[in-house]
Short mmCIF file of C-alpha atoms in Angstrom, two decimals:
data_model
loop_
_atom_site.label_atom_id
_atom_site.label_comp_id
_atom_site.label_asym_id
_atom_site.label_seq_id
_atom_site.Cartn_x
_atom_site.Cartn_y
_atom_site.Cartn_z
CA LEU B 13 87.06 119.67 95.64
CA LEU B 14 88.72 119.19 92.62
CA TRP B 15 90.26 122.31 90.94
CA ARG B 16 91.59 122.47 87.47
CA HIS B 17 93.65 125.75 87.27
CA ARG B 18 94.94 124.44 83.91
CA LYS B 19 96.16 121.95 81.71
CA ASN B 20 99.06 120.70 83.71
CA LEU B 21 98.31 122.31 87.58
CA THR B 22 95.41 120.73 89.88
CA THR B 23 94.66 121.41 93.78
CA ASN B 24 92.21 119.42 95.61
CA TYR B 25 90.94 120.23 99.41
CA SER B 26 88.82 117.92 101.14
CA PHE B 27 87.02 118.22 104.70
CA ARG B 28 86.05 115.13 106.73
CA TYR B 29 83.96 115.34 110.38
CA ASP B 30 83.14 111.76 112.19
CA ILE B 31 81.53 111.39 115.18
CA THR B 32 81.12 107.94 116.90
CA ASN B 33 79.58 106.72 119.85
CA PHE B 34 79.88 103.46 121.77
CA GLU B 35 78.23 102.55 124.84
CA ALA B 36 81.33 103.90 127.13
CA THR B 37 83.31 106.07 124.59
CA SER B 38 83.20 108.60 121.74
CA SER B 39 85.09 110.35 119.29
CA GLU B 40 84.86 113.22 117.33
CA SER B 41 87.80 114.17 114.13
CA ARG B 42 88.13 116.45 112.40
CA ALA B 43 90.55 115.93 108.86
CA LEU B 44 91.71 118.50 106.57
CA ARG B 45 94.08 118.01 103.78
CA PHE B 46 95.26 119.92 100.51
CA ASN B 47 97.09 118.71 97.66
CA LEU B 48 98.60 120.54 94.19
CA ARG B 49 99.74 118.78 91.02
CA HIS B 50 102.03 120.12 88.57
CA LEU B 51 103.30 118.65 85.64
CA LEU B 52 106.41 120.20 83.39
CA TYR B 53 107.04 119.06 80.50
CA GLU B 54 105.82 116.02 80.66
CA ASN B 55 108.61 114.62 82.52
CA LEU B 56 108.38 115.70 85.76
CA THR B 57 105.13 116.05 88.11
CA THR B 58 105.39 118.22 91.48
CA SER B 59 102.98 117.13 94.31
CA ILE B 60 103.15 119.06 97.44
CA GLU B 61 100.57 117.87 100.12
CA ALA B 62 99.75 119.73 103.74
CA ASP B 63 97.18 118.12 106.20
CA GLY B 64 95.87 118.17 109.61
CA THR B 65 93.88 116.46 112.01
CA SER B 66 92.23 116.81 115.29
CA ASN B 67 90.60 113.96 117.28
CA GLN B 68 88.98 114.39 120.82
CA TYR B 69 87.72 111.43 122.37
CA THR B 70 87.17 109.66 125.46
CA GLY B 71 90.47 110.27 127.44
CA GLY B 72 92.19 112.43 125.51
CA ARG B 73 93.00 114.23 122.68
CA GLU B 74 95.40 114.08 119.52
CA LEU B 75 96.56 116.77 116.97
CA ALA B 76 98.44 115.73 114.27
CA TYR B 77 99.64 118.47 111.49
CA GLY B 78 102.66 118.40 108.28
CA ALA B 79 103.28 118.24 104.89
CA GLY B 80 104.65 116.35 101.78
CA LEU B 81 107.19 116.96 99.19
CA ASN B 82 107.40 114.28 96.26
CA PHE B 83 109.14 114.31 92.56
CA ASN B 84 108.16 111.75 90.04
CA TYR B 85 110.40 112.38 86.41
CA ARG B 86 110.17 110.19 83.50
CA ARG B 87 112.28 109.77 80.31
CA LYS B 88 112.07 107.74 77.48
CA ILE B 89 114.78 105.79 76.30
CA PRO B 90 116.01 103.72 74.05
CA TRP B 91 113.49 100.26 74.16
CA GLY B 92 111.87 101.58 76.91
CA MET B 93 110.49 104.08 79.92
CA LEU B 94 112.93 105.11 83.30
CA SER B 95 110.72 106.27 86.09
CA THR B 96 112.50 107.94 89.48
CA ASN B 97 110.52 109.55 92.21
CA MET B 98 111.03 110.61 95.72
CA GLY B 99 109.48 111.74 98.52
CA TYR B 100 109.60 113.55 101.75
CA SER B 101 107.04 114.31 104.53
CA TYR B 102 107.24 115.97 107.94
CA LYS B 103 104.73 115.98 110.58
CA ILE B 104 104.37 116.53 114.52
CA THR B 105 101.67 114.88 116.79
CA LYS B 106 100.66 116.49 119.78
CA ARG B 107 98.80 114.05 122.37
CA ASP B 108 97.01 114.78 125.76
CA ILE B 109 95.93 111.85 127.13
CA THR B 110 94.36 110.72 130.53
CA ALA B 111 93.60 107.23 130.10
CA ASP B 112 95.58 104.25 129.56
CA PHE B 113 93.97 103.60 125.77
CA ILE B 114 94.40 106.03 122.84
CA GLN B 115 92.19 105.92 119.95
CA VAL B 116 93.59 106.09 116.44
CA ALA B 117 91.58 107.37 113.56
CA ASP B 118 92.60 106.76 109.95
CA GLU B 119 95.89 105.42 110.18
CA SER B 120 96.62 104.37 106.39
CA ILE B 121 97.97 100.92 105.15
CA THR B 122 98.02 98.99 101.55
CA LEU B 123 97.00 95.79 101.77
CA THR B 124 98.96 93.85 98.85
CA GLY B 125 98.20 89.90 98.18
CA TYR B 126 98.34 87.60 101.24
CA GLU B 127 100.80 89.76 103.33
CA VAL B 128 100.17 90.80 106.50
CA THR B 129 100.60 94.95 107.20
CA LEU B 130 101.61 95.91 110.54
CA LEU B 131 99.96 98.30 112.14
CA ALA B 132 101.72 101.64 113.36
CA ASN B 133 101.46 100.92 117.33
CA GLU B 134 101.48 97.61 119.26
CA ARG B 135 99.21 96.50 122.52
CA VAL B 136 95.97 97.40 120.07
CA ASP B 137 92.25 96.15 121.04
CA ILE B 138 91.46 93.66 118.01
CA ASN B 139 87.77 94.64 119.36
CA SER B 140 88.26 98.16 118.76
CA ILE B 141 89.83 97.86 114.96
CA VAL B 142 87.75 99.61 112.04
CA VAL B 143 88.39 98.98 108.13
CA THR B 144 86.84 101.37 105.89
CA ASP B 145 88.34 102.47 102.34
CA ASN B 146 90.28 105.40 102.22
CA THR B 147 87.26 108.27 101.62
CA GLY B 148 85.65 106.68 104.60
CA THR B 149 82.29 105.44 102.99
CA THR B 150 82.49 101.84 102.38
CA THR B 151 83.08 99.77 106.11
CA TYR B 152 84.65 95.87 105.93
CA LEU B 153 83.76 93.19 107.49
CA LYS B 154 86.14 91.62 109.65
CA ASP B 155 86.94 87.74 108.18
CA ILE B 156 85.37 88.45 105.56
CA ASP B 157 87.07 90.76 103.46
CA TYR B 158 90.16 91.23 106.34
CA ARG B 159 92.39 89.10 108.65
CA VAL B 160 93.29 90.60 111.78
CA THR B 161 97.07 88.62 113.06
CA GLU B 162 98.63 88.98 116.11
CA ILE B 163 102.45 88.75 115.65
CA GLY B 164 103.95 88.96 119.05
CA SER B 165 102.51 92.35 121.12
CA SER B 166 101.79 93.68 117.42
CA ILE B 167 98.92 93.42 115.21
CA GLY B 168 98.76 92.75 111.30
CA ILE B 169 96.01 92.71 108.71
CA SER B 170 95.75 91.55 105.56
CA ARG B 171 93.22 91.43 102.92
CA LYS B 172 91.32 88.19 102.47
CA ILE B 173 91.19 86.97 98.30
CA GLY B 174 88.15 87.63 96.39
CA THR B 175 86.54 90.08 98.94
CA GLY B 176 85.78 93.68 98.66
CA ILE B 177 89.05 94.97 99.27
CA THR B 178 91.00 95.00 95.71
CA ASP B 179 94.89 94.21 95.24
CA GLY B 180 96.85 97.19 96.54
CA GLN B 181 94.09 99.09 97.49
CA GLU B 182 94.48 101.86 100.12
CA VAL B 183 92.67 100.97 103.27
CA TYR B 184 91.53 103.47 106.69
CA VAL B 185 92.33 101.82 110.26
CA SER B 186 90.45 102.94 113.09
CA TYR B 187 91.46 101.25 116.85
CA ASN B 188 92.22 101.91 120.33
CA TYR B 189 96.28 100.49 121.67
CA LEU B 190 97.46 100.90 125.05
CA SER B 191 100.12 103.50 125.16
CA ASN B 192 103.48 104.37 126.94
CA PRO B 193 102.71 107.79 128.96
CA ALA B 194 101.76 110.49 126.80
CA PHE B 195 104.30 112.35 124.51
CA ASP B 196 104.69 114.65 121.73
CA TYR B 197 106.78 113.74 118.49
CA SER B 198 107.61 113.95 115.16
CA THR B 199 108.13 111.79 112.20
CA PHE B 200 110.15 112.23 109.08
CA ASN B 201 109.13 110.10 106.41
CA GLN B 202 111.51 109.79 102.97
CA SER B 203 111.06 106.89 99.91
CA TYR B 204 112.90 106.85 96.67
CA GLY B 205 112.11 105.06 93.87
CA VAL B 206 113.45 103.54 90.21
CA ASN B 207 111.68 101.65 87.81
CA LEU B 208 113.43 100.50 84.50
CA ASN B 209 110.23 99.48 81.85
CA LEU B 210 111.57 97.47 78.37
CA TRP B 211 109.85 97.15 75.68
CA SER B 212 106.29 97.69 77.43
CA ALA B 213 107.13 93.98 78.70
CA TRP B 214 109.67 94.49 81.18
CA SER B 215 109.90 96.40 84.66
CA ILE B 216 112.54 95.96 87.23
CA TYR B 217 111.75 98.32 90.25
CA TYR B 218 113.74 98.86 93.32
CA ARG B 219 111.95 100.88 96.37
CA PHE B 220 113.51 102.93 99.61
CA GLN B 221 111.35 103.85 102.78
CA HIS B 222 112.66 105.39 106.01
CA SER B 223 110.06 106.62 108.70
CA LYS B 224 111.72 107.90 111.68
CA GLN B 225 110.32 109.26 114.56
CA LYS B 226 111.65 111.99 117.39
CA PHE B 227 111.18 112.61 120.73
CA LEU B 228 109.65 116.63 121.27
CA SER B 229 108.19 116.54 124.57
CA GLY B 230 106.54 115.02 127.67
CA ILE B 231 107.20 111.45 129.52
CA GLN B 232 110.20 110.00 126.51
CA PRO B 233 109.91 105.92 125.80
CA ASP B 234 111.82 103.17 125.94
CA SER B 235 111.82 103.15 121.62
CA LEU B 236 111.27 105.68 118.83
CA ILE B 237 110.23 103.98 115.37
CA ASP B 238 113.08 103.68 113.07
CA ASP B 239 112.11 101.91 110.16
CA SER B 240 114.06 101.14 106.57
CA ILE B 241 112.28 98.83 103.93
CA HIS B 242 113.88 97.72 100.93
CA THR B 243 111.62 96.23 98.16
CA ALA B 244 113.02 94.82 94.81
CA GLY B 245 110.65 93.23 92.05
CA THR B 246 111.01 92.40 88.35
CA GLU B 247 107.78 91.69 86.36
CA LEU B 248 107.40 90.26 82.66
CA LYS B 249 104.40 90.26 81.50
CA TRP B 250 104.16 88.24 77.55
CA LYS B 251 101.41 88.24 75.29
CA TRP B 252 98.97 86.38 77.16
CA SER B 253 100.84 85.44 80.72
CA ARG B 254 102.28 87.62 83.77
CA THR B 255 105.08 86.38 86.18
CA LYS B 256 106.31 88.73 88.56
CA LEU B 257 108.94 88.27 91.55
CA GLU B 258 109.51 90.71 94.58
CA PHE B 259 111.65 90.42 97.48
CA LYS B 260 111.34 93.08 100.69
CA ASP B 261 113.35 93.66 103.53
CA ARG B 262 112.18 95.50 106.34
CA GLU B 263 114.31 96.53 109.35
CA THR B 264 112.15 98.06 112.15
CA THR B 265 112.31 98.41 115.99
CA ASN B 266 108.63 96.87 115.92
CA VAL B 267 109.03 93.18 113.83
CA PRO B 268 111.82 92.66 111.49
CA SER B 269 111.46 90.64 109.17
CA THR B 270 112.22 89.47 105.27
CA ARG B 271 109.68 88.53 102.93
CA TRP B 272 110.06 87.00 98.87
CA ARG B 273 106.86 86.41 97.04
CA VAL B 274 106.70 84.51 93.10
CA GLU B 275 103.25 85.23 91.03
CA GLU B 276 102.10 83.59 87.50
CA THR B 277 99.02 84.96 85.91
CA VAL B 278 97.49 83.81 82.64
CA THR B 279 94.79 85.12 80.80
CA LEU B 280 92.59 84.55 77.64
CA ARG B 281 90.30 85.57 76.04
CA PRO B 282 87.94 82.91 73.93
CA PHE B 283 84.96 84.81 72.70
CA LYS B 284 85.34 88.55 72.30
CA LYS B 285 83.04 89.51 75.51
CA VAL B 286 84.13 86.60 77.63
CA PHE B 287 87.77 86.46 79.95
CA PHE B 288 89.26 83.85 81.74
CA SER B 289 92.30 84.06 84.43
CA PHE B 290 94.43 81.86 86.09
CA SER B 291 97.45 82.45 88.99
CA GLY B 292 98.78 80.85 91.34
CA ASN B 293 101.51 82.34 93.71
CA TYR B 294 103.76 81.32 96.27
CA GLY B 295 105.59 82.99 99.10
CA LYS B 296 107.80 83.05 102.12
CA SER B 297 108.28 84.77 105.02
CA LYS B 298 110.58 84.90 107.77
CA PHE B 299 110.44 87.14 111.13
CA LYS B 300 114.44 88.61 112.50
CA ASP B 301 113.84 88.34 115.98
CA THR B 302 112.11 85.14 116.66
CA ASP B 303 113.42 82.90 113.74
CA GLU B 304 109.53 82.15 112.70
CA ILE B 305 108.86 81.57 109.43
CA LYS B 306 105.75 81.37 107.14
CA ARG B 307 105.04 79.71 103.66
CA SER B 308 102.12 80.81 101.69
CA ASN B 309 100.72 79.74 98.53
CA GLY B 310 97.55 80.27 96.28
CA ILE B 311 95.69 79.62 92.83
CA ARG B 312 92.47 81.14 91.37
CA ALA B 313 90.35 81.45 88.54
CA ASN B 314 88.68 84.21 87.32
CA MET B 315 85.22 84.32 84.17
CA GLN B 316 84.29 87.50 83.46
CA MET B 317 81.65 87.81 80.75
CA LEU B 318 80.04 91.13 79.25
CA THR B 319 75.97 90.14 79.41
CA SER B 320 75.36 93.31 77.67
CA ARG B 321 76.45 96.84 76.77
CA TRP B 322 74.73 97.73 80.38
CA SER B 323 76.09 94.86 82.69
CA LYS B 324 78.03 92.53 83.47
CA PHE B 325 79.05 89.09 85.27
CA ARG B 326 82.22 88.63 87.29
CA VAL B 327 83.18 85.04 89.02
CA GLU B 328 86.38 83.61 91.34
CA GLY B 329 87.23 80.74 92.84
CA PHE B 330 90.48 80.50 95.05
CA ARG B 331 92.50 78.19 97.62
CA ASP B 332 95.34 79.95 99.57
CA LYS B 333 97.02 77.86 102.22
CA LEU B 334 99.31 79.77 105.13
CA SER B 335 101.70 77.69 107.04
CA GLY B 336 103.92 79.18 110.08
CA GLN B 337 104.68 77.58 113.49
CA SER B 338 101.88 79.84 115.37
CA GLU B 339 99.49 80.04 111.77
CA ARG B 340 98.47 76.98 109.65
CA THR B 341 95.29 77.63 107.61
CA ILE B 342 93.39 76.83 104.22
CA ASP B 343 90.88 79.46 102.69
CA SER B 344 89.07 78.29 100.35
CA GLY B 345 85.34 79.20 98.41
CA ILE B 346 84.06 81.52 95.58
CA SER B 347 82.68 84.97 94.61
CA SER B 348 80.44 86.43 92.13
CA VAL B 349 79.19 89.02 91.03
CA PHE B 350 76.94 90.99 88.28
CA GLU B 351 76.71 94.33 88.18
CA TRP B 352 74.72 96.96 85.42
CA PHE B 353 74.46 100.33 84.84
CA TYR B 354 72.18 102.82 83.75
CA GLY B 355 72.90 106.37 83.33
CA ILE B 356 73.68 108.04 86.69
CA TRP B 357 72.51 104.63 88.48
CA LYS B 358 75.14 101.52 89.26
CA GLY B 359 73.93 98.72 90.92
CA SER B 360 75.10 95.33 92.10
CA LEU B 361 74.52 91.67 93.55
CA SER B 362 76.98 89.87 94.72
CA TYR B 363 77.51 86.55 96.40
CA ARG B 364 80.94 85.33 98.71
CA PHE B 365 81.47 81.54 100.07
CA LEU B 366 84.17 81.74 102.37
CA ASN B 367 85.51 78.31 103.76
CA GLU B 368 88.24 78.91 106.31
CA LYS B 369 89.84 75.54 107.93
CA ASP B 370 92.15 76.67 111.23
CA GLU B 371 95.18 73.16 111.17
CA ILE B 372 96.08 74.01 114.67
CA SER B 373 92.71 74.70 116.46
CA GLN B 374 90.79 72.00 114.31
CA GLU B 375 88.28 74.35 113.65
CA THR B 376 86.61 75.21 110.45
CA ARG B 377 84.40 78.34 109.87
CA LYS B 378 82.00 78.30 106.95
CA ASN B 379 80.62 81.27 105.74
CA HIS B 380 77.35 82.79 103.26
CA TYR B 381 77.50 86.65 102.44
CA VAL B 382 75.29 88.57 99.88
CA LEU B 383 75.12 92.11 99.61
CA PHE B 384 73.03 94.31 97.30
CA GLU B 385 74.36 97.73 95.74
CA VAL B 386 72.69 100.91 94.47
CA LYS B 387 74.33 103.65 93.81
CA ARG B 388 73.89 107.19 92.12
CA ARG B 389 76.32 109.74 90.63
CA LEU B 390 76.02 113.00 91.60
CA PHE B 391 76.54 114.56 89.06
#
């Protein structure tokens, strides 16, 4: 429920209920979320959030609740715009566990480019991983939409290019993991950021995120989460080209690492209803604990065409390579989708071909994927 009280004030209320049954396990979860958003003088946006979740499953239960406060300030300056933001959140998690495996429901992560995003817990049962969009209505497929990577005792999720997960999309991950003895804890998160946009073409940004776990009761673990992430980058958009450079440093009790990545995209419009784009990227990641280095590079070409007032067609070809001490893969393929619209109805027919080659195991997997969807808007 989205309630617009006045032009600059809105509130959002959501409730979600899930029940899942497997052969030997079952789970039942409820989630309630509230968000208030206020815009002051078109410069300061204030957001207040509160949420609570209850998860009852085979072997135990978990209760989590918390709140957050975010500020985003924008100000026009000579030659551009200056934006700053800061946010704080506090959450309490209570667990009553009688089994070794703990079920996690709807852990939020963001998948960007080819980057691997680590899950919050270690010793994850890979076969239990379920990835959905942030509404829970679309379930993505392993090795088709996303990839699972083992890094020591940790598990990382990365999107596959040319699939159903868009670049920078938030997804929810549910899974089981082997835990230490249960304990209650609180988590305090804080984030700060600044973005300078000049001449509507060049942006320079910096973000800092920190998450710290505090023991409350139960059996205290050997270590608690204490993560700090620094992200800095710049992006230049000039006529038909876009160049982006980003560096990220992650100091964590889990897997500390550094990563940098450069991207170049060229977009052309030779005809009124036809768009072409070509892009390439190169990146390097270093894991501080093991000194392992992973390099990635990729190229892709995309064509979009408006076939009529009520339909469009898109096709994309891509090739991505990842090389490191424990992983060397080459992914290539093509994806296409035809979409049509009619009133409250929307339909699509998509086809994807993926060719995955593992140079370490000398294995190749080819996958053909066809999806037909019809959607109807209620209101």
